[in-house]
Coordinates of C-alpha atoms and ligand atoms in Angstrom, one line a residue:
X1 CA 37.2 86.1 65.6
X2 CA 36.9 86.6 61.8
X3 CA 40.5 87.7 61.7
X4 CA 41.8 84.5 63.2
X5 CA 39.6 82.2 61.1
X6 CA 41.0 84.0 57.8
X7 CA 44.5 83.4 59.4
X8 CA 44.3 79.8 59.9
X9 CA 43.0 79.4 56.4
X10 CA 45.8 81.1 54.8
X11 CA 48.2 79.4 57.0
X12 CA 47.0 76.3 55.8
X13 CA 47.0 77.4 52.1
X14 CA 50.2 78.6 52.4
X15 CA 51.7 75.2 54.0
X16 CA 49.8 73.5 50.7
X17 CA 52.1 75.3 48.9
X18 CA 55.2 75.7 50.8
X19 CA 55.3 72.7 53.2
X20 CA 58.3 73.6 55.2
X21 CA 57.4 77.4 55.9
X22 CA 56.4 78.9 59.2
X23 CA 52.9 79.1 58.9
X24 CA 52.8 81.0 62.3
X25 CA 54.6 83.7 60.6
X26 CA 51.7 84.1 58.2
X27 CA 49.4 87.0 60.0
X28 CA 46.9 89.6 58.7
X29 CA 46.7 92.8 60.2
X30 CA 43.6 95.5 59.6
X31 CA 44.3 97.8 56.5
X32 CA 45.9 101.3 56.9
X33 CA 43.2 102.5 54.5
X34 CA 40.0 100.9 54.4
X35 CA 39.5 101.7 50.9
X36 CA 41.8 98.9 50.1
X37 CA 40.2 96.5 52.4
X38 CA 39.6 95.6 55.7
X39 CA 42.5 92.9 56.2
X40 CA 45.9 92.5 54.6
X41 CA 48.4 89.9 54.7
X42 CA 52.2 90.9 53.7
X43 CA 53.8 87.8 55.2
X44 CA 54.0 85.9 51.8
X45 CA 56.5 88.5 50.6
X46 CA 59.2 87.4 53.1
X47 CA 58.6 83.9 52.5
X48 CA 58.9 84.5 48.8
X49 CA 62.2 86.6 49.2
X50 CA 63.8 84.0 51.3
X51 CA 63.0 80.8 48.7
X52 CA 63.9 83.3 45.9
X53 CA 60.6 82.8 44.3
X54 CA 58.7 85.6 42.5
X55 CA 56.2 87.2 45.6
X56 CA 53.5 87.8 43.2
X57 CA 53.5 84.2 41.8
X58 CA 53.6 82.7 45.2
X59 CA 50.5 85.1 46.1
X60 CA 48.6 83.7 43.3
X61 CA 49.3 80.5 44.0
X62 CA 48.0 80.5 47.7
X63 CA 45.2 82.5 46.7
X64 CA 44.3 79.3 44.5
X65 CA 44.2 77.5 47.3
X66 CA 42.8 79.7 49.9
X67 CA 38.9 79.6 50.8
X68 CA 37.7 82.1 52.6
X69 CA 34.3 83.1 50.8
X70 CA 32.7 82.4 54.3
X71 CA 33.6 85.7 55.5
X72 CA 35.2 87.4 52.1
X73 CA 33.4 89.0 49.5
X74 CA 36.5 89.2 47.5
X75 CA 40.6 88.9 48.0
X76 CA 42.9 90.8 45.8
X77 CA 46.5 90.6 45.6
X78 CA 48.1 94.0 45.6
X79 CA 51.5 96.2 45.1
X80 CA 54.6 94.0 45.2
X81 CA 52.4 90.7 46.4
X82 CA 50.5 91.1 49.4
X83 CA 47.0 90.3 49.8
X84 CA 43.9 92.5 50.9
X85 CA 40.7 90.6 52.3
X86 CA 37.3 92.7 51.8
X87 CA 34.9 91.4 54.1
X88 CA 31.4 90.6 53.4
X89 CA 28.5 92.8 55.4
X90 CA 27.1 89.8 56.2
X91 CA 30.1 88.4 57.8
X92 CA 30.8 91.6 59.9
X93 CA 27.0 91.7 60.7
X94 CA 27.3 88.2 61.8
X95 CA 30.3 88.4 64.0
X96 CA 29.3 91.7 65.8
X97 CA 25.7 89.8 66.5
X98 CA 27.8 87.1 68.1
X99 CA 29.9 89.4 70.0
X100 CA 26.7 90.8 71.4
X101 CA 25.0 87.6 72.3
X102 CA 28.2 85.8 73.8
X103 CA 28.9 88.1 76.8
X104 CA 29.9 91.1 74.3
X105 CA 33.2 89.4 73.8
X106 CA 35.0 91.0 70.7
X107 CA 38.4 89.1 72.0
X108 CA 38.8 85.6 73.1
X109 CA 40.4 85.0 76.1
X110 CA 43.7 83.5 75.5
X111 CA 44.6 79.9 75.2
X112 CA 47.7 80.5 76.8
X113 CA 47.5 82.4 80.1
X114 CA 50.3 83.4 81.6
X115 CA 51.7 84.7 84.9
X116 CA 53.2 88.0 84.8
X117 CA 54.3 90.3 87.4
X118 CA 53.9 93.7 87.2
X119 CA 56.2 96.3 89.4
X120 CA 54.9 99.6 89.3
X121 CA 54.3 103.0 90.9
X122 CA 56.8 102.2 93.8
X123 CA 57.1 105.7 95.3
X124 CA 59.5 106.4 98.3
X125 CA 58.9 106.7 101.7
X126 CA 58.9 109.7 103.4
X127 CA 59.0 111.7 100.1
X128 CA 55.5 113.0 98.5
X129 CA 54.3 110.8 95.4
X130 CA 55.3 113.2 92.6
X131 CA 54.2 113.5 88.9
X132 CA 56.6 111.0 87.6
X133 CA 55.1 108.5 89.9
X134 CA 51.9 109.2 88.4
X135 CA 52.9 107.7 84.8
X136 CA 54.1 104.3 86.4
X137 CA 51.0 104.4 88.5
X138 CA 48.7 104.8 85.6
X139 CA 50.4 103.0 83.1
X140 CA 51.2 99.8 85.3
X141 CA 47.2 99.9 86.1
X142 CA 46.3 100.1 82.7
X143 CA 48.5 97.1 81.7
X144 CA 47.2 95.1 84.6
X145 CA 43.8 95.4 83.6
X146 CA 44.0 94.6 80.2
X147 CA 46.4 91.5 80.5
X148 CA 43.7 90.2 83.3
X149 CA 40.8 91.0 80.9
X150 CA 42.3 88.8 78.3
X151 CA 42.9 86.1 80.7
X152 CA 46.4 86.6 82.2
X153 CA 47.3 86.1 86.1
X154 CA 48.6 89.3 86.8
X155 CA 50.3 89.8 90.1
X156 CA 51.1 93.6 90.9
X157 CA 53.5 94.3 93.5
X158 CA 54.4 98.0 94.6
X159 CA 58.4 98.1 95.1
X160 CA 58.1 101.0 97.8
X161 CA 61.5 102.5 98.5
X162 CA 61.6 101.8 102.2
X163 CA 65.4 101.5 102.9
X164 CA 68.5 103.4 101.8
X165 CA 70.6 106.0 103.1
X166 CA 68.0 108.8 103.6
X167 CA 66.8 107.0 106.6
X168 CA 70.2 108.2 108.4
X169 CA 69.3 111.9 107.5
X170 CA 65.4 111.6 108.3
X171 CA 66.4 109.9 112.1
X172 CA 68.6 112.9 112.9
X173 CA 65.9 115.3 111.9
X174 CA 63.2 113.1 113.7
X175 CA 65.0 113.2 116.8
X176 CA 66.2 116.8 117.1
X177 CA 63.8 118.8 115.1
X178 CA 60.4 117.1 114.5
X179 CA 57.2 118.7 115.0
X180 CA 54.4 116.3 115.9
X181 CA 51.6 119.1 115.4
X182 CA 53.1 119.5 111.8
X183 CA 53.8 115.4 111.4
X184 CA 49.9 114.9 112.4
X185 CA 48.6 117.5 109.4
X186 CA 50.8 116.5 106.6
X187 CA 53.1 113.8 107.3
X188 CA 54.9 113.5 104.2
X189 CA 55.5 117.3 104.0
X190 CA 57.2 117.3 107.7
X191 CA 59.2 114.3 106.9
X192 CA 60.3 115.9 103.7
X193 CA 61.3 119.4 105.8
X194 CA 63.3 117.3 108.1
X195 CA 65.2 115.9 105.7
X196 CA 66.0 119.1 103.7
X197 CA 66.7 120.6 106.8
X198 CA 69.4 118.0 107.9
X199 CA 70.8 117.9 104.4
X200 CA 71.6 121.8 104.3
X201 CA 73.1 121.2 107.9
X202 CA 75.5 118.1 106.5
X203 CA 76.8 120.7 104.2
X204 CA 78.1 123.4 106.6
X205 CA 78.9 120.8 109.4
X206 CA 80.4 117.7 109.0
X207 CA 79.5 116.5 112.6
X208 CA 75.8 116.1 111.1
X209 CA 77.0 113.8 108.4
X210 CA 78.6 111.7 111.2
X211 CA 75.6 111.5 113.0
X212 CA 73.5 110.9 110.1
X213 CA 75.8 107.9 109.3
X214 CA 75.6 106.4 113.1
X215 CA 71.8 106.6 112.8
X216 CA 71.8 104.6 109.6
X217 CA 74.2 102.0 110.7
X218 CA 72.2 101.8 114.4
X219 CA 69.0 101.2 111.9
X220 CA 70.8 98.4 110.0
X221 CA 72.0 96.9 113.2
X222 CA 68.4 96.8 114.5
X223 CA 68.4 99.5 117.2
X224 CA 65.0 99.2 118.9
X225 CA 64.3 103.3 118.6
X226 CA 65.7 103.7 115.0
X227 CA 63.3 101.0 114.1
X228 CA 60.4 102.1 115.6
X229 CA 61.0 105.4 113.9
X230 CA 61.3 103.7 110.7
X231 CA 58.3 102.1 111.1
X232 CA 56.4 105.1 111.9
X233 CA 57.6 106.9 108.9
X234 CA 56.4 103.6 106.6
X235 CA 53.5 103.6 108.1
X236 CA 52.7 107.3 107.6
X237 CA 53.9 107.6 104.1
X238 CA 51.5 104.3 103.2
X239 CA 48.5 106.1 104.5
X240 CA 49.2 109.2 101.9
X241 CA 49.9 106.7 99.3
X242 CA 46.8 104.7 99.8
X243 CA 44.7 108.0 99.6
X244 CA 46.1 108.6 96.0
X245 CA 45.5 104.9 95.1
X246 CA 42.1 105.2 96.2
X247 CA 41.4 108.2 94.4
X248 CA 42.9 106.5 91.4
X249 CA 41.1 103.3 91.7
X250 CA 44.3 101.3 91.7
X251 CA 45.0 98.3 93.9
X252 CA 47.9 96.1 94.4
X253 CA 48.3 92.5 95.1
X254 CA 51.4 93.0 97.2
X255 CA 53.4 95.8 98.8
X256 CA 56.5 94.3 99.3
X257 CA 58.9 97.3 99.9
X258 CA 62.8 96.9 99.5
X259 CA 63.4 96.5 103.1
X260 CA 61.7 93.2 102.7
X261 CA 64.7 91.7 100.9
X262 CA 67.5 92.9 103.6
X263 CA 68.0 89.2 105.0
X264 CA 68.7 88.1 101.3
X265 CA 71.0 90.7 100.2
X266 CA 74.4 89.0 101.5
X267 CA 73.6 85.7 100.1
X268 CA 72.7 87.2 97.0
X269 CA 76.3 88.7 96.8
X270 CA 77.7 85.3 98.1
X271 CA 75.9 83.2 95.2
X272 CA 77.0 85.8 92.7
X273 CA 80.8 85.3 93.9
X274 CA 80.5 81.3 93.9
X275 CA 79.1 81.3 90.2
X276 CA 82.1 84.0 89.2
X277 CA 79.7 86.7 88.1
X278 CA 81.1 89.5 90.4
X279 CA 85.0 90.4 91.0
X280 CA 86.4 92.4 93.4
X281 CA 87.3 96.0 92.4
X282 CA 88.5 98.5 94.5
X283 CA 87.4 96.9 97.6
X284 CA 83.6 96.9 96.0
X285 CA 82.2 93.5 94.4
X286 CA 81.3 94.3 90.7
X287 CA 79.9 92.6 87.7
X288 CA 81.6 93.4 84.4
X289 CA 79.9 92.9 81.1
X290 CA 82.9 92.9 78.6
X291 CA 80.5 90.7 76.2
X292 CA 77.9 93.4 76.1
X293 CA 78.6 96.1 74.1
X294 CA 76.0 98.6 75.2
X295 CA 77.1 98.0 78.9
X296 CA 80.9 97.5 78.7
X297 CA 81.6 101.0 79.8
X298 CA 79.2 100.3 83.1
X299 CA 79.9 97.8 85.1
X300 CA 77.5 97.3 88.2
X301 CA 78.3 97.6 91.8
X302 CA 76.2 94.7 93.7
X303 CA 78.3 95.4 97.1
X304 CA 79.6 98.9 97.7
X305 CA 83.3 99.2 99.8
X306 CA 81.8 99.5 103.2
X307 CA 80.0 95.9 102.6
X308 CA 76.3 97.8 102.2
X309 CA 74.1 96.5 99.5
X310 CA 72.7 98.9 97.1
X311 CA 69.2 99.4 94.6
X312 CA 71.0 96.5 92.2
X313 CA 71.5 94.5 94.9
X314 CA 68.0 94.5 96.3
X315 CA 66.3 94.2 92.5
X316 CA 68.4 91.2 92.0
X317 CA 66.9 89.4 95.6
X318 CA 63.5 90.6 94.4
X319 CA 63.6 88.5 91.1
X320 CA 64.6 85.8 92.8
X321 CA 61.8 85.9 95.2
X322 CA 59.3 86.7 92.5
X323 CA 60.8 83.5 90.6
X324 CA 60.6 81.4 93.4
X325 CA 57.5 82.5 94.8
X326 CA 55.1 82.8 91.9
X327 CA 56.9 81.1 88.8
X328 CA 56.0 84.0 86.7
X329 CA 56.6 83.7 82.7
X330 CA 57.2 87.4 82.8
X331 CA 58.2 90.2 85.1
X332 CA 57.4 93.5 83.7
X333 CA 58.9 96.8 85.5
X334 CA 57.2 99.9 84.6
X335 CA 59.8 103.1 85.5
X336 CA 61.0 106.5 83.9
X337 CA 63.4 106.1 80.9
X338 CA 66.1 107.4 83.2
X339 CA 66.5 103.9 84.6
X340 CA 66.8 102.1 81.5
X341 CA 70.6 101.3 82.2
X342 CA 69.9 100.0 85.8
X343 CA 67.2 97.4 84.5
X344 CA 70.1 96.3 81.4
X345 CA 72.5 95.7 84.0
X346 CA 70.0 93.7 86.4
X347 CA 68.5 91.6 83.5
X348 CA 71.8 90.8 82.3
X349 CA 73.2 89.8 85.8
X350 CA 70.1 87.9 86.4
X351 CA 70.4 85.9 83.2
X352 CA 73.8 85.0 84.1
X353 CA 73.0 83.9 87.4
X354 CA 69.8 81.9 86.4
X355 CA 70.6 80.8 83.0
X356 CA 68.2 78.4 83.0
X357 CA 64.9 79.7 83.5
X358 CA 62.8 81.1 80.5
X359 CA 61.5 84.0 82.8
X360 CA 61.0 86.9 80.4
X361 CA 62.1 90.6 81.8
X362 CA 60.9 93.5 80.4
X363 CA 61.4 97.1 81.3
X364 CA 58.5 99.3 80.1
X365 CA 59.8 102.8 80.4
X366 CA 58.1 106.1 79.8
X367 CA 59.2 109.7 78.7
X368 CA 58.7 112.7 81.3
X369 CA 55.8 115.1 81.7
X370 CA 57.2 118.8 80.7
X371 CA 56.0 122.3 81.8
X372 CA 55.1 124.8 78.9
X373 CA 58.9 125.8 78.8
X374 CA 60.0 122.3 77.8
X375 CA 61.4 121.6 80.8
X376 CA 60.3 119.1 83.7
X377 CA 57.1 120.1 84.8
X378 CA 57.0 122.4 88.2
X379 CA 55.1 124.3 90.2
X380 CA 55.1 128.2 89.6
X381 CA 57.3 128.3 92.4
X382 CA 59.7 125.7 90.6
X383 CA 59.0 122.6 92.9
X384 CA 58.0 119.7 92.0
X385 CA 54.3 119.0 91.3
X386 CA 52.7 116.7 93.8
X387 CA 50.5 114.4 93.1
X388 CA 47.5 114.9 95.5
X389 CA 47.3 118.6 94.6
X390 CA 47.6 117.8 91.1
X391 CA 44.5 115.6 91.3
X392 CA 42.7 118.3 93.4
X393 CA 43.0 120.7 90.5
X394 CA 41.8 118.5 88.0
X395 CA 39.0 117.9 90.1
X396 CA 38.2 121.9 90.7
X397 CA 38.7 122.7 86.9
X398 CA 36.2 119.9 85.7
X399 CA 33.8 120.9 88.6
X400 CA 34.1 124.6 87.0
X401 CA 33.3 123.3 83.4
X402 CA 30.3 121.3 84.8
X403 CA 28.7 124.0 86.7
X404 CA 28.7 126.3 83.5
X405 CA 27.4 123.6 81.3
X406 CA 24.9 122.0 83.7
X407 CA 24.0 124.9 86.3
X408 CA 20.8 122.8 86.9
X409 CA 22.3 119.5 88.4
X410 CA 22.5 119.1 92.0
X411 CA 25.8 119.8 93.4
X412 CA 26.1 116.3 94.5
X413 CA 25.8 115.2 90.8
X414 CA 28.5 117.9 89.7
X415 CA 30.9 116.9 91.9
X416 CA 30.6 113.3 91.3
X417 CA 30.9 114.3 87.2
X418 CA 33.7 116.5 88.1
X419 CA 35.6 113.8 90.2
X420 CA 35.3 111.3 87.1
X421 CA 36.0 113.9 84.5
X422 CA 38.8 115.5 86.2
X423 CA 40.7 112.1 87.1
X424 CA 40.0 110.9 83.6
X425 CA 41.4 113.7 81.7
X426 CA 44.5 113.1 83.7
X427 CA 44.9 109.7 83.1
X428 CA 43.9 110.1 79.6
X429 CA 46.7 112.7 78.8
X430 CA 49.3 110.3 80.6
X431 CA 48.4 107.4 78.5
X432 CA 47.5 109.0 75.0
X433 CA 50.9 109.8 74.0
X434 CA 53.4 107.1 72.9
X435 CA 55.0 106.4 76.2
X436 CA 58.5 106.6 75.4
X437 CA 58.0 110.6 74.4
X438 CA 58.4 113.4 76.8
X439 CA 54.8 115.5 76.4
X440 CA 53.8 118.8 77.6
X441 CA 51.3 118.9 80.5
X442 CA 48.3 121.3 79.6
X443 CA 45.1 121.5 81.6
X444 CA 43.4 123.2 78.6
X445 CA 44.2 120.2 76.6
X446 CA 43.4 117.4 78.7
X447 CA 39.8 119.3 79.7
X448 CA 38.6 120.1 76.4
X449 CA 35.5 119.0 75.1
X450 CA 36.7 118.5 71.8
X451 CA 39.7 116.3 70.6
X452 CA 41.5 113.4 71.5
X453 CA 40.7 113.8 75.4
X454 CA 38.8 112.0 78.1
X455 CA 36.1 114.4 78.5
X456 CA 35.3 113.9 74.6
X457 CA 35.2 110.4 75.0
X458 CA 33.1 110.3 78.4
X459 CA 30.7 112.7 76.6
X460 CA 30.5 110.6 73.5
X461 CA 29.4 107.9 76.2
X462 CA 26.9 110.1 77.4
X463 CA 25.6 110.4 74.2
X464 CA 24.8 107.0 73.5
X465 CA 23.5 106.4 76.8
X466 CA 21.1 109.3 76.2
X467 CA 19.4 107.2 73.2
X468 CA 18.8 104.3 75.8
X469 CA 17.2 106.8 78.1
X470 CA 14.3 107.5 75.3
X471 CA 13.6 103.8 74.5
X472 CA 14.0 100.2 75.7
X473 CA 16.3 98.2 74.1
X474 CA 16.3 94.4 74.6
X475 CA 19.5 93.0 73.5
X476 CA 18.0 89.3 73.0
X477 CA 15.1 90.4 70.6
X478 CA 17.3 91.6 68.2
X479 CA 18.3 89.4 65.3
X480 CA 20.1 91.1 62.5
X481 CA 22.2 94.1 61.7
X482 CA 21.5 95.6 58.3
X483 CA 24.5 97.9 57.8
X484 CA 23.2 99.6 54.5
X485 CA 24.5 103.4 55.4
X486 CA 28.1 103.8 54.7
X487 CA 28.3 105.4 58.1
X488 CA 26.8 102.2 59.7
X489 CA 29.2 100.1 58.2
X490 CA 32.3 102.2 58.9
X491 CA 31.3 102.2 62.6
X492 CA 30.7 98.1 62.4
X493 CA 34.2 97.6 61.0
X494 CA 35.7 99.5 63.7
X495 CA 33.9 97.7 66.2
X496 CA 35.2 94.4 64.7
X497 CA 38.9 95.7 65.5
X498 CA 38.4 96.1 69.0
X499 CA 40.0 92.7 70.3
X500 CA 42.8 93.2 68.1
X501 CA 43.8 96.6 69.5
X502 CA 43.3 95.3 73.2
X503 CA 45.7 92.2 72.0
X504 CA 48.1 94.8 70.7
X505 CA 48.2 97.0 73.9
X506 CA 48.9 93.9 76.0
X507 CA 51.7 92.5 73.6
X508 CA 53.5 95.8 73.2
X509 CA 52.9 97.6 76.5
X510 CA 51.3 100.2 74.7
X511 CA 47.6 102.0 75.9
X512 CA 47.8 104.4 73.5
X513 CA 46.7 102.1 70.9
X514 CA 43.5 101.6 73.0
X515 CA 43.2 105.9 73.4
X516 CA 43.7 106.3 69.6
X517 CA 41.2 103.4 68.8
X518 CA 38.4 104.7 71.1
X519 CA 39.0 108.0 69.9
X520 CA 38.3 106.9 66.6
X521 CA 35.3 105.0 67.6
X522 CA 33.8 108.2 69.1
X523 CA 34.1 109.7 65.5
X524 CA 32.5 107.0 63.7
X525 CA 29.7 106.9 66.4
X526 CA 29.5 110.8 65.7
X527 CA 29.3 110.3 62.0
X528 CA 26.6 107.5 62.4
X529 CA 24.5 109.4 64.8
X530 CA 24.2 112.4 62.3
X531 CA 23.8 110.5 59.1
X532 CA 21.7 107.5 60.6
X533 CA 18.5 108.4 62.6
X534 CA 17.9 105.8 65.3
X535 CA 14.7 106.6 67.1
X536 CA 13.0 107.9 63.8
X537 CA 13.9 104.9 61.7
X538 CA 11.6 102.0 60.7
X539 CA 11.2 98.9 63.5
X540 CA 13.7 96.9 62.2
X541 CA 16.1 99.5 61.1
X542 CA 15.8 101.0 64.5
X543 CA 16.8 97.7 66.2
X544 CA 20.1 97.5 64.2
X545 CA 21.1 100.7 64.9
X546 CA 20.0 100.5 68.6
X547 CA 22.1 97.3 68.4
X548 CA 25.3 99.5 67.2
X549 CA 24.5 101.9 69.7
X550 CA 24.5 99.3 72.4
X551 CA 27.8 97.9 71.2
X552 CA 29.2 101.0 70.8
X553 CA 28.2 102.3 74.4
X554 CA 29.8 98.7 75.7
X555 CA 33.2 99.0 73.8
X556 CA 33.5 102.6 75.0
X557 CA 32.9 101.6 78.5
X558 CA 35.1 98.5 78.7
X559 CA 37.8 100.4 76.9
X560 CA 37.7 103.4 79.3
X561 CA 37.6 100.7 82.1
X562 CA 40.7 99.4 80.8
X563 CA 42.4 103.0 80.8
X564 CA 41.4 103.1 84.5
X565 CA 38.5 105.7 83.6
X566 CA 34.9 105.5 85.1
X567 CA 32.1 106.8 82.9
X568 CA 29.3 108.8 83.8
X569 CA 25.8 108.6 82.1
X570 CA 25.3 112.5 81.8
X571 CA 27.8 115.6 81.7
Ligands
LIG1 N1 61.5 103.7 94.2 C1 61.7 103.7 92.7 C2 61.7 105.2 92.3 O1 61.1 105.9 92.6 C3 61.0 102.8 91.6 C4 61.3 101.4 91.7 C5 61.0 100.8 90.6 N2 61.0 98.8 90.8 C6 62.3 98.3 90.9 N3 61.9 97.1 91.5 N4 63.2 98.8 90.8 O2 62.4 105.9 91.3

């Protein structure tokens, strides 16, 4: 962890000059352009500005107290007063050698493990999981994996939508029009059909609305028949969700659905009333946010006029349960950007209600997936794309490519490669863009072997692995990295930044940092592989290069694993 060590030294040097400075703010970052050096420190300028000091003078003074000769061949003052650090080759080599020895650790497990609840995926019962749920599932899973690797205690909870007014209509449909055979073949499609059927009838006939309302009330009051229909709908839906999670390699520690919180809803509202957080307004219980400009015009209802609870009430009970059960440092919600207002309201209400807790609440939101026409991605016939169909198509398309490229591989192997490449491509396409922007879904782009795609990275990994099929490499025998050629040095420098990248992913909840890092890594490796013969090199050179290959393979494999993508040894 050279970066941390340098950071400590510069903090000490800063305190020697400015004893009252906030040393923790003095951090170093990788240089944008490696020709300026490996790391850069901008923080002294802010310290100088706050104290009305000349920033270049402060940099000069700190530099005079700074001892980083162990790692840096030089440190320069640049621009308005930042510092550029140039690592020595020896320091880079030593750091990578020790990363290779010490369980391949390029990062340090956190000294401050946090308990983090991640609420993600959260599809709704009796409805197909659609393409919108894919982003939540893939992003949430990647964040869980990354935080766990860094040593945090992660608890994943799938907050499925298993309660709500839709069950009135669904039960009416179930009782009047259920087709058992269709239910056995595709339960969710059949439930969807029933819902649409009753919904259409409601438009034409008010008595249907009335019967849906009655069925809902009966369900809420614990009617045995309705409860058992409701339970069957949950079990059937969960089965289909589980198939998809199995394919995606995603698992949850808990699946407390919304209904789990029903017994608590009344007391949540009473609590809020007792603390003067809610006010009655037109018969409903409402929270107003007069002190928060962005929410001033958006009061939140926590109890409807008919006494019923809603999404907000349930989410309040959910936070309280999580607080009581796991005492987390943080709860992270991964959903669509359209729920931003909901979470702003929710977090504000919770802060007033439990003003003494330090627990952080984060809404990690994302944009939409668009079709070529710039509108939300739909099937040709204009319906929302079902996740299961999407995954099937990804595997089929990948299979065609594999068959063309490798016609001689056994069919079994072709299918397995296609599965990994197809699912990997979908996941990667989803994680690569800045999560808050919308992105255009394109099969051709995500499955391309060239460019920033999963197939490209998986292919790069197979190229590294192919070297190890030709030569036996014993890690413990390798003693030194030589880093003579510019391509070797560039690859080594990039490898060294891996730890910092995954820390940034975890801090900002942005897997795209890791995607771009791995893409650059594959590029550095390609240039190295072209410019520096491995198998034909002299013995010591060969061992050094094999170690670089080995570390590259490790980082590619682990990085892809964090993105939820499996690797293949051949493609
Ligand atoms: N079921 C919701 C939906 O499909 C997402 C739930 C997100 N989690 C939460 N605690 N509100 O939109």
